[in-house]
GROMACS .gro file of N, CA and C in nm:
model
  459
    1PRO      N    1   1.363  -2.826   0.504
    1PRO     CA    2   1.510  -2.884   0.480
    1PRO      C    3   1.546  -2.770   0.600
    2TRP      N    4   1.551  -2.826   0.705
    2TRP     CA    5   1.599  -2.696   0.791
    2TRP      C    6   1.616  -2.841   0.932
    3ARG      N    7   1.782  -2.755   0.939
    3ARG     CA    8   1.897  -2.891   0.991
    3ARG      C    9   1.852  -2.799   1.139
    4GLY      N   10   1.922  -2.928   1.189
    4GLY     CA   11   1.897  -2.895   1.400
    4GLY      C   12   1.748  -2.825   1.461
    5GLN      N   13   1.755  -2.965   1.529
    5GLN     CA   14   1.606  -2.896   1.671
    5GLN      C   15   1.612  -2.778   1.739
    6HIS      N   16   1.566  -2.700   1.785
    6HIS     CA   17   1.528  -2.663   1.894
    6HIS      C   18   1.515  -2.681   1.982
    7ASP      N   19   1.583  -2.673   2.106
    7ASP     CA   20   1.469  -2.624   2.211
    7ASP      C   21   1.515  -2.649   2.324
    8ARG      N   22   1.430  -2.559   2.360
    8ARG     CA   23   1.355  -2.419   2.375
    8ARG      C   24   1.368  -2.398   2.602
    9ASP      N   25   1.398  -2.537   2.615
    9ASP     CA   26   1.400  -2.528   2.748
    9ASP      C   27   1.507  -2.572   2.781
   10THR      N   28   1.607  -2.588   2.649
   10THR     CA   29   1.727  -2.611   2.751
   10THR      C   30   1.818  -2.449   2.816
   11PRO      N   31   1.899  -2.417   2.866
   11PRO     CA   32   1.980  -2.317   2.934
   11PRO      C   33   2.055  -2.221   2.796
   12GLY      N   34   2.089  -2.028   2.803
   12GLY     CA   35   2.127  -2.019   2.684
   12GLY      C   36   2.013  -2.022   2.550
   13SER      N   37   1.920  -2.117   2.582
   13SER     CA   38   1.793  -2.090   2.482
   13SER      C   39   1.683  -1.944   2.434
   14CYS      N   40   1.654  -1.903   2.366
   14CYS     CA   41   1.541  -1.787   2.352
   14CYS      C   42   1.444  -1.795   2.409
   15ARG      N   43   1.413  -1.907   2.488
   15ARG     CA   44   1.298  -1.913   2.591
   15ARG      C   45   1.409  -1.837   2.754
   16ASP      N   46   1.501  -1.915   2.737
   16ASP     CA   47   1.553  -1.954   2.889
   16ASP      C   48   1.560  -1.788   2.948
   17ARG      N   49   1.657  -1.709   2.860
   17ARG     CA   50   1.695  -1.607   2.788
   17ARG      C   51   1.588  -1.474   2.815
   18GLY      N   52   1.439  -1.506   2.753
   18GLY     CA   53   1.324  -1.485   2.772
   18GLY      C   54   1.308  -1.364   2.683
   19CYS      N   55   1.391  -1.368   2.525
   19CYS     CA   56   1.442  -1.245   2.467
   19CYS      C   57   1.325  -1.219   2.362
   20ARG      N   58   1.215  -1.373   2.386
   20ARG     CA   59   1.126  -1.334   2.261
   20ARG      C   60   1.060  -1.230   2.274
   21GLY      N   61   0.972  -1.136   2.170
   21GLY     CA   62   0.852  -1.062   2.123
   21GLY      C   63   0.918  -0.956   2.124
   22ARG      N   64   0.828  -0.810   2.127
   22ARG     CA   65   0.793  -0.698   2.124
   22ARG      C   66   0.898  -0.678   2.178
   23ARG      N   67   0.944  -0.541   2.165
   23ARG     CA   68   1.067  -0.428   2.192
   23ARG      C   69   1.013  -0.348   2.298
   24SER      N   70   0.905  -0.385   2.435
   24SER     CA   71   0.813  -0.219   2.478
   24SER      C   72   0.952  -0.183   2.570
   25GLY      N   73   1.012  -0.008   2.495
   25GLY     CA   74   1.063   0.042   2.582
   25GLY      C   75   1.200  -0.029   2.610
   26ASP      N   76   1.198  -0.061   2.770
   26ASP     CA   77   1.349  -0.185   2.709
   26ASP      C   78   1.341  -0.319   2.789
   27VAL      N   79   1.151  -0.352   2.791
   27VAL     CA   80   1.134  -0.458   2.796
   27VAL      C   81   1.075  -0.525   2.649
   28VAL      N   82   1.098  -0.660   2.656
   28VAL     CA   83   1.080  -0.741   2.607
   28VAL      C   84   0.936  -0.791   2.564
   29THR      N   85   0.774  -0.852   2.577
   29THR     CA   86   0.675  -0.873   2.603
   29THR      C   87   0.607  -0.950   2.511
   30GLY      N   88   0.514  -1.049   2.546
   30GLY     CA   89   0.445  -1.189   2.404
   30GLY      C   90   0.531  -1.231   2.353
   31ALA      N   91   0.449  -1.316   2.280
   31ALA     CA   92   0.521  -1.332   2.137
   31ALA      C   93   0.567  -1.275   2.048
   32THR      N   94   0.681  -1.356   2.024
   32THR     CA   95   0.683  -1.264   1.778
   32THR      C   96   0.561  -1.262   1.742
   33ARG      N   97   0.520  -1.212   1.640
   33ARG     CA   98   0.472  -1.228   1.586
   33ARG      C   99   0.538  -1.216   1.452
   34ILE      N  100   0.556  -1.356   1.365
   34ILE     CA  101   0.585  -1.351   1.198
   34ILE      C  102   0.524  -1.369   1.114
   35LEU      N  103   0.515  -1.341   0.985
   35LEU     CA  104   0.407  -1.327   0.904
   35LEU      C  105   0.586  -1.387   0.818
   36VAL      N  106   0.475  -1.531   0.746
   36VAL     CA  107   0.577  -1.618   0.667
   36VAL      C  108   0.548  -1.598   0.557
   37VAL      N  109   0.618  -1.547   0.430
   37VAL     CA  110   0.602  -1.544   0.228
   37VAL      C  111   0.665  -1.563   0.231
   38ASP      N  112   0.594  -1.767   0.093
   38ASP     CA  113   0.636  -1.841  -0.043
   38ASP      C  114   0.573  -1.840  -0.118
   39ASP      N  115   0.574  -1.936  -0.219
   39ASP     CA  116   0.484  -1.954  -0.334
   39ASP      C  117   0.448  -2.075  -0.254
   40ASP      N  118   0.608  -2.180  -0.238
   40ASP     CA  119   0.605  -2.315  -0.175
   40ASP      C  120   0.486  -2.319  -0.077
   41ALA      N  121   0.408  -2.377  -0.074
   41ALA     CA  122   0.334  -2.392   0.029
   41ALA      C  123   0.374  -2.515   0.107
   42GLY      N  124   0.442  -2.607   0.075
   42GLY     CA  125   0.516  -2.726   0.151
   42GLY      C  126   0.623  -2.685   0.253
   43LEU      N  127   0.743  -2.529   0.203
   43LEU     CA  128   0.809  -2.539   0.308
   43LEU      C  129   0.743  -2.408   0.336
   44ARG      N  130   0.629  -2.360   0.353
   44ARG     CA  131   0.555  -2.255   0.425
   44ARG      C  132   0.488  -2.310   0.584
   45LYS      N  133   0.473  -2.437   0.562
   45LYS     CA  134   0.431  -2.476   0.615
   45LYS      C  135   0.496  -2.505   0.694
   46GLU      N  136   0.599  -2.627   0.680
   46GLU     CA  137   0.740  -2.685   0.748
   46GLU      C  138   0.729  -2.597   0.797
   47LEU      N  139   0.805  -2.354   0.796
   47LEU     CA  140   0.883  -2.298   0.813
   47LEU      C  141   0.779  -2.250   0.915
   48ARG      N  142   0.597  -2.278   0.934
   48ARG     CA  143   0.503  -2.243   1.067
   48ARG      C  144   0.522  -2.356   1.200
   49HIS      N  145   0.549  -2.452   1.130
   49HIS     CA  146   0.537  -2.539   1.227
   49HIS      C  147   0.684  -2.558   1.317
   50LEU      N  148   0.805  -2.515   1.239
   50LEU     CA  149   0.979  -2.526   1.288
   50LEU      C  150   0.912  -2.380   1.430
   51LEU      N  151   0.822  -2.302   1.385
   51LEU     CA  152   0.869  -2.145   1.419
   51LEU      C  153   0.743  -2.164   1.489
   52GLU      N  154   0.658  -2.232   1.502
   52GLU     CA  155   0.575  -2.264   1.691
   52GLU      C  156   0.591  -2.353   1.721
   53ASP      N  157   0.633  -2.415   1.674
   53ASP     CA  158   0.706  -2.496   1.808
   53ASP      C  159   0.823  -2.463   1.921
   54ALA      N  160   0.891  -2.303   1.793
   54ALA     CA  161   0.914  -2.293   1.866
   54ALA      C  162   0.915  -2.180   2.007
   55GLY      N  163   0.792  -2.190   1.999
   55GLY     CA  164   0.756  -2.090   2.046
   55GLY      C  165   0.702  -1.929   2.004
   56TYR      N  166   0.660  -1.925   1.827
   56TYR     CA  167   0.648  -1.834   1.798
   56TYR      C  168   0.520  -1.788   1.675
   57ASP      N  169   0.425  -1.672   1.680
   57ASP     CA  170   0.337  -1.630   1.638
   57ASP      C  171   0.263  -1.675   1.499
   58VAL      N  172   0.315  -1.704   1.408
   58VAL     CA  173   0.218  -1.780   1.323
   58VAL      C  174   0.137  -1.700   1.216
   59VAL      N  175   0.163  -1.577   1.256
   59VAL     CA  176  -0.004  -1.411   1.190
   59VAL      C  177  -0.065  -1.487   1.079
   60ALA      N  178   0.036  -1.515   0.996
   60ALA     CA  179  -0.029  -1.474   0.882
   60ALA      C  180   0.049  -1.626   0.800
   61GLU      N  181   0.006  -1.620   0.650
   61GLU     CA  182   0.121  -1.705   0.581
   61GLU      C  183   0.032  -1.640   0.398
   62ALA      N  184   0.128  -1.528   0.325
   62ALA     CA  185   0.095  -1.594   0.160
   62ALA      C  186   0.206  -1.616   0.128
   63ALA      N  187   0.138  -1.651  -0.036
   63ALA     CA  188   0.204  -1.687  -0.132
   63ALA      C  189   0.308  -1.621  -0.246
   64THR      N  190   0.267  -1.477  -0.267
   64THR     CA  191   0.332  -1.365  -0.333
   64THR      C  192   0.351  -1.273  -0.285
   65GLY      N  193   0.442  -1.263  -0.278
   65GLY     CA  194   0.566  -1.095  -0.254
   65GLY      C  195   0.433  -0.971  -0.175
   66PHE      N  196   0.343  -0.935  -0.313
   66PHE     CA  197   0.244  -0.882  -0.373
   66PHE      C  198   0.128  -0.874  -0.177
   67GLN      N  199   0.078  -1.032  -0.200
   67GLN     CA  200   0.034  -1.066  -0.076
   67GLN      C  201   0.057  -1.014   0.039
   68GLY      N  202   0.253  -1.080   0.038
   68GLY     CA  203   0.336  -1.019   0.208
   68GLY      C  204   0.295  -0.858   0.221
   69VAL      N  205   0.301  -0.800   0.071
   69VAL     CA  206   0.378  -0.687   0.182
   69VAL      C  207   0.197  -0.623   0.153
   70SER      N  208   0.055  -0.645   0.178
   70SER     CA  209  -0.077  -0.648   0.159
   70SER      C  210  -0.071  -0.762   0.314
   71LEU      N  211  -0.073  -0.877   0.364
   71LEU     CA  212  -0.090  -0.884   0.527
   71LEU      C  213   0.023  -0.867   0.535
   72ALA      N  214   0.127  -0.791   0.566
   72ALA     CA  215   0.203  -0.707   0.610
   72ALA      C  216   0.128  -0.620   0.753
   73ARG      N  217   0.105  -0.580   0.623
   73ARG     CA  218   0.018  -0.447   0.688
   73ARG      C  219  -0.143  -0.424   0.766
   74LEU      N  220  -0.162  -0.584   0.698
   74LEU     CA  221  -0.313  -0.557   0.747
   74LEU      C  222  -0.252  -0.665   0.925
   75ALA      N  223  -0.217  -0.784   0.927
   75ALA     CA  224  -0.081  -0.857   1.046
   75ALA      C  225  -0.054  -0.773   1.093
   76GLN      N  226   0.012  -0.668   1.057
   76GLN     CA  227   0.143  -0.687   1.205
   76GLN      C  228   0.234  -0.698   1.263
   77PRO      N  229   0.264  -0.750   1.189
   77PRO     CA  230   0.366  -0.912   1.214
   77PRO      C  231   0.437  -0.806   1.275
   78HIS      N  232   0.528  -0.843   1.328
   78HIS     CA  233   0.669  -0.780   1.397
   78HIS      C  234   0.816  -0.852   1.362
   79VAL      N  235   0.852  -0.908   1.259
   79VAL     CA  236   0.934  -1.013   1.227
   79VAL      C  237   0.819  -1.068   1.001
   80VAL      N  238   0.848  -1.080   0.894
   80VAL     CA  239   0.857  -1.094   0.835
   80VAL      C  240   0.958  -1.149   0.760
   81ILE      N  241   0.936  -1.333   0.689
   81ILE     CA  242   0.998  -1.408   0.701
   81ILE      C  243   1.011  -1.463   0.538
   82SER      N  244   1.074  -1.423   0.399
   82SER     CA  245   0.979  -1.392   0.296
   82SER      C  246   1.119  -1.516   0.226
   83ASP      N  247   1.085  -1.530   0.133
   83ASP     CA  248   1.180  -1.649  -0.009
   83ASP      C  249   1.201  -1.521  -0.056
   84LEU      N  250   1.312  -1.562  -0.120
   84LEU     CA  251   1.397  -1.486  -0.242
   84LEU      C  252   1.323  -1.480  -0.314
   85ARG      N  253   1.276  -1.559  -0.424
   85ARG     CA  254   1.225  -1.553  -0.561
   85ARG      C  255   1.069  -1.661  -0.605
   86MET      N  256   0.952  -1.551  -0.638
   86MET     CA  257   0.861  -1.579  -0.643
   86MET      C  258   0.796  -1.561  -0.780
   87PRO      N  259   0.714  -1.642  -0.870
   87PRO     CA  260   0.622  -1.588  -0.869
   87PRO      C  261   0.600  -1.471  -0.872
   88GLY      N  262   0.544  -1.356  -0.980
   88GLY     CA  263   0.466  -1.231  -0.982
   88GLY      C  264   0.547  -1.127  -0.983
   89ASP      N  265   0.517  -0.959  -0.950
   89ASP     CA  266   0.648  -0.845  -1.035
   89ASP      C  267   0.712  -0.837  -0.871
   90ILE      N  268   0.644  -0.895  -0.790
   90ILE     CA  269   0.706  -0.932  -0.615
   90ILE      C  270   0.793  -1.060  -0.581
   91GLY      N  271   0.892  -1.049  -0.598
   91GLY     CA  272   1.038  -1.126  -0.509
   91GLY      C  273   0.997  -1.025  -0.370
   92GLY      N  274   1.142  -1.167  -0.331
   92GLY     CA  275   1.175  -1.037  -0.124
   92GLY      C  276   1.307  -1.012  -0.133
   93LEU      N  277   1.252  -0.941  -0.295
   93LEU     CA  278   1.384  -0.832  -0.200
   93LEU      C  279   1.307  -0.754  -0.311
   94GLU      N  280   1.210  -0.706  -0.351
   94GLU     CA  281   1.062  -0.564  -0.325
   94GLU      C  282   1.031  -0.557  -0.272
   95LEU      N  283   0.994  -0.707  -0.216
   95LEU     CA  284   0.869  -0.697  -0.045
   95LEU      C  285   0.988  -0.630  -0.029
   96ALA      N  286   1.110  -0.677   0.015
   96ALA     CA  287   1.230  -0.599   0.115
   96ALA      C  288   1.203  -0.453   0.130
   97VAL      N  289   1.207  -0.426   0.020
   97VAL     CA  290   1.221  -0.269  -0.038
   97VAL      C  291   1.066  -0.159   0.009
   98GLU      N  292   1.012  -0.282   0.002
   98GLU     CA  293   0.837  -0.253  -0.012
   98GLU      C  294   0.787  -0.199   0.151
   99LEU      N  295   0.880  -0.258   0.306
   99LEU     CA  296   0.836  -0.245   0.369
   99LEU      C  297   0.941  -0.207   0.500
  100GLN      N  298   1.066  -0.154   0.335
  100GLN     CA  299   1.168  -0.106   0.443
  100GLN      C  300   1.146   0.022   0.566
  101GLY      N  301   1.167  -0.013   0.654
  101GLY     CA  302   1.133   0.070   0.774
  101GLY      C  303   1.027   0.062   0.835
  102GLU      N  304   0.918   0.003   0.802
  102GLU     CA  305   0.826  -0.109   0.864
  102GLU      C  306   0.802  -0.217   0.962
  103PHE      N  307   0.804  -0.326   0.869
  103PHE     CA  308   0.869  -0.417   0.940
  103PHE      C  309   1.000  -0.457   0.934
  104PRO      N  310   1.133  -0.532   0.949
  104PRO     CA  311   1.229  -0.650   0.999
  104PRO      C  312   1.174  -0.724   0.870
  105VAL      N  313   1.240  -0.758   0.753
  105VAL     CA  314   1.207  -0.838   0.646
  105VAL      C  315   1.425  -0.965   0.708
  106ILE      N  316   1.335  -1.056   0.692
  106ILE     CA  317   1.363  -1.222   0.644
  106ILE      C  318   1.374  -1.238   0.581
  107ILE      N  319   1.524  -1.274   0.462
  107ILE     CA  320   1.515  -1.351   0.385
  107ILE      C  321   1.605  -1.493   0.370
  108LEU      N  322   1.447  -1.489   0.287
  108LEU     CA  323   1.550  -1.712   0.294
  108LEU      C  324   1.602  -1.754   0.162
  109SER      N  325   1.657  -1.823   0.099
  109SER     CA  326   1.677  -1.786  -0.056
  109SER      C  327   1.785  -1.887  -0.059
  110ALA      N  328   1.781  -2.009  -0.134
  110ALA     CA  329   1.806  -2.185  -0.151
  110ALA      C  330   1.958  -2.092  -0.226
  111TYR      N  331   1.952  -2.013  -0.264
  111TYR     CA  332   2.082  -1.864  -0.376
  111TYR      C  333   2.186  -1.913  -0.281
  112ASP      N  334   2.312  -1.969  -0.223
  112ASP     CA  335   2.386  -1.895  -0.127
  112ASP      C  336   2.496  -1.767  -0.214
  113ASP      N  337   2.410  -1.670  -0.303
  113ASP     CA  338   2.501  -1.609  -0.378
  113ASP      C  339   2.565  -1.526  -0.306
  114PRO      N  340   2.693  -1.429  -0.315
  114PRO     CA  341   2.782  -1.315  -0.222
  114PRO      C  342   2.646  -1.202  -0.287
  115GLY      N  343   2.647  -1.218  -0.448
  115GLY     CA  344   2.543  -1.069  -0.540
  115GLY      C  345   2.453  -1.116  -0.443
  116LEU      N  346   2.325  -1.192  -0.437
  116LEU     CA  347   2.217  -1.162  -0.378
  116LEU      C  348   2.285  -1.076  -0.261
  117GLN      N  349   2.366  -1.163  -0.204
  117GLN     CA  350   2.321  -1.127  -0.033
  117GLN      C  351   2.317  -1.016   0.002
  118ALA      N  352   2.381  -0.902  -0.131
  118ALA     CA  353   2.458  -0.792  -0.097
  118ALA      C  354   2.347  -0.679  -0.146
  119ARG      N  355   2.231  -0.768  -0.255
  119ARG     CA  356   2.133  -0.721  -0.268
  119ARG      C  357   1.965  -0.694  -0.206
  120VAL      N  358   1.987  -0.827  -0.096
  120VAL     CA  359   1.921  -0.795  -0.006
  120VAL      C  360   1.951  -0.752   0.112
  121ARG      N  361   2.121  -0.751   0.147
  121ARG     CA  362   2.102  -0.597   0.276
  121ARG      C  363   2.118  -0.473   0.268
  122GLU      N  364   2.078  -0.447   0.145
  122GLU     CA  365   2.126  -0.306   0.080
  122GLU      C  366   1.969  -0.267   0.068
  123ALA      N  367   1.870  -0.389   0.092
  123ALA     CA  368   1.732  -0.404   0.097
  123ALA      C  369   1.680  -0.312   0.187
  124GLY      N  370   1.753  -0.349   0.306
  124GLY     CA  371   1.754  -0.413   0.470
  124GLY      C  372   1.686  -0.485   0.480
  125ALA      N  373   1.755  -0.617   0.451
  125ALA     CA  374   1.688  -0.788   0.523
  125ALA      C  375   1.808  -0.810   0.576
  126ALA      N  376   1.769  -0.895   0.626
  126ALA     CA  377   1.855  -1.088   0.677
  126ALA      C  378   1.859  -1.079   0.597
  127PHE      N  379   1.982  -1.157   0.501
  127PHE     CA  380   1.971  -1.294   0.394
  127PHE      C  381   2.005  -1.440   0.489
  128LEU      N  382   1.957  -1.551   0.481
  128LEU     CA  383   2.012  -1.649   0.488
  128LEU      C  384   1.953  -1.735   0.373
  129VAL      N  385   2.047  -1.885   0.422
  129VAL     CA  386   2.010  -1.933   0.376
  129VAL      C  387   1.909  -2.050   0.349
  130LYS      N  388   1.783  -2.095   0.250
  130LYS     CA  389   1.689  -2.260   0.301
  130LYS      C  390   1.743  -2.314   0.312
  131GLY      N  391   1.780  -2.454   0.434
  131GLY     CA  392   1.866  -2.528   0.494
  131GLY      C  393   1.933  -2.532   0.598
  132CYS      N  394   1.920  -2.412   0.634
  132CYS     CA  395   2.043  -2.307   0.713
  132CYS      C  396   1.988  -2.403   0.819
  133ARG      N  397   2.094  -2.451   0.907
  133ARG     CA  398   2.045  -2.518   1.153
  133ARG      C  399   1.933  -2.396   1.183
  134SER      N  400   1.844  -2.471   1.236
  134SER     CA  401   1.759  -2.355   1.292
  134SER      C  402   1.754  -2.251   1.384
  135ARG      N  403   1.828  -2.305   1.452
  135ARG     CA  404   1.863  -2.204   1.567
  135ARG      C  405   1.966  -2.044   1.465
  136MET      N  406   1.922  -2.040   1.326
  136MET     CA  407   2.015  -1.947   1.235
  136MET      C  408   1.898  -1.810   1.210
  137ILE      N  409   1.780  -1.908   1.227
  137ILE     CA  410   1.618  -1.885   1.165
  137ILE      C  411   1.607  -1.800   1.358
  138PHE      N  412   1.569  -1.858   1.466
  138PHE     CA  413   1.549  -1.841   1.489
  138PHE      C  414   1.643  -1.664   1.661
  139ALA      N  415   1.799  -1.758   1.537
  139ALA     CA  416   1.833  -1.600   1.610
  139ALA      C  417   1.844  -1.503   1.538
  140ALA      N  418   1.780  -1.490   1.445
  140ALA     CA  419   1.737  -1.383   1.336
  140ALA      C  420   1.650  -1.342   1.315
  141VAL      N  421   1.536  -1.405   1.401
  141VAL     CA  422   1.415  -1.372   1.423
  141VAL      C  423   1.371  -1.282   1.588
  142GLU      N  424   1.537  -1.314   1.669
  142GLU     CA  425   1.546  -1.208   1.817
  142GLU      C  426   1.621  -1.065   1.761
  143GLN      N  427   1.637  -1.106   1.704
  143GLN     CA  428   1.725  -0.975   1.698
  143GLN      C  429   1.643  -0.871   1.645
  144ALA      N  430   1.577  -0.890   1.523
  144ALA     CA  431   1.445  -0.849   1.444
  144ALA      C  432   1.406  -0.773   1.553
  145ALA      N  433   1.318  -0.884   1.596
  145ALA     CA  434   1.218  -0.834   1.685
  145ALA      C  435   1.226  -0.750   1.801
  146ILE      N  436   1.368  -0.784   1.881
  146ILE     CA  437   1.415  -0.700   1.948
  146ILE      C  438   1.530  -0.597   1.928
  147SER      N  439   1.502  -0.586   1.838
  147SER     CA  440   1.529  -0.447   1.716
  147SER      C  441   1.446  -0.358   1.681
  148GLY      N  442   1.355  -0.483   1.610
  148GLY     CA  443   1.298  -0.351   1.520
  148GLY      C  444   1.357  -0.333   1.366
  149SER      N  445   1.459  -0.446   1.369
  149SER     CA  446   1.500  -0.396   1.260
  149SER      C  447   1.571  -0.537   1.208
  150SER      N  448   1.654  -0.555   1.057
  150SER     CA  449   1.676  -0.640   1.000
  150SER      C  450   1.818  -0.623   1.056
  151VAL      N  451   1.885  -0.781   1.055
  151VAL     CA  452   2.054  -0.765   1.142
  151VAL      C  453   2.065  -0.883   0.970
  152PRO      N  454   2.214  -0.842   0.931
  152PRO     CA  455   2.254  -0.948   0.886
  152PRO      C  456   2.323  -1.026   0.947
  153ALA      N  457   2.263  -1.151   0.914
  153ALA     CA  458   2.255  -1.352   0.864
  153ALA      C  459   2.362  -1.365   0.825
   0.00000   0.00000   0.00000
């Protein structure tokens, strides 16, 4: 569902800028570690491949928000990417609230609803619509990894 291909060897790409990784003082080092949380195994797989092909390190996957919170604290990713709506008590919005201040969270949703976007941003997370261009995902990940916090996307 992700539009556009990421060519990481083109000038201005993340690899060329050397921005992928964890901020250590003013130096960015290592591959960005990402946790992917989505109840759809097919979408998790597609997102994993997209991110890994771009040079990111997908350290864990979770099928529920509860698993996502637990795995985030265990795997210590630099960024958490989560679906908004998942079965169970903890969806992406609740996950973002629970992890606020610990990990930057990017919420992906099939719903392009301004009200939902506002609620997600109030929870301290970035919001992207599923199916957006892959470069939008990469830009949100890069910003979150460098700043250590989610940013409006």
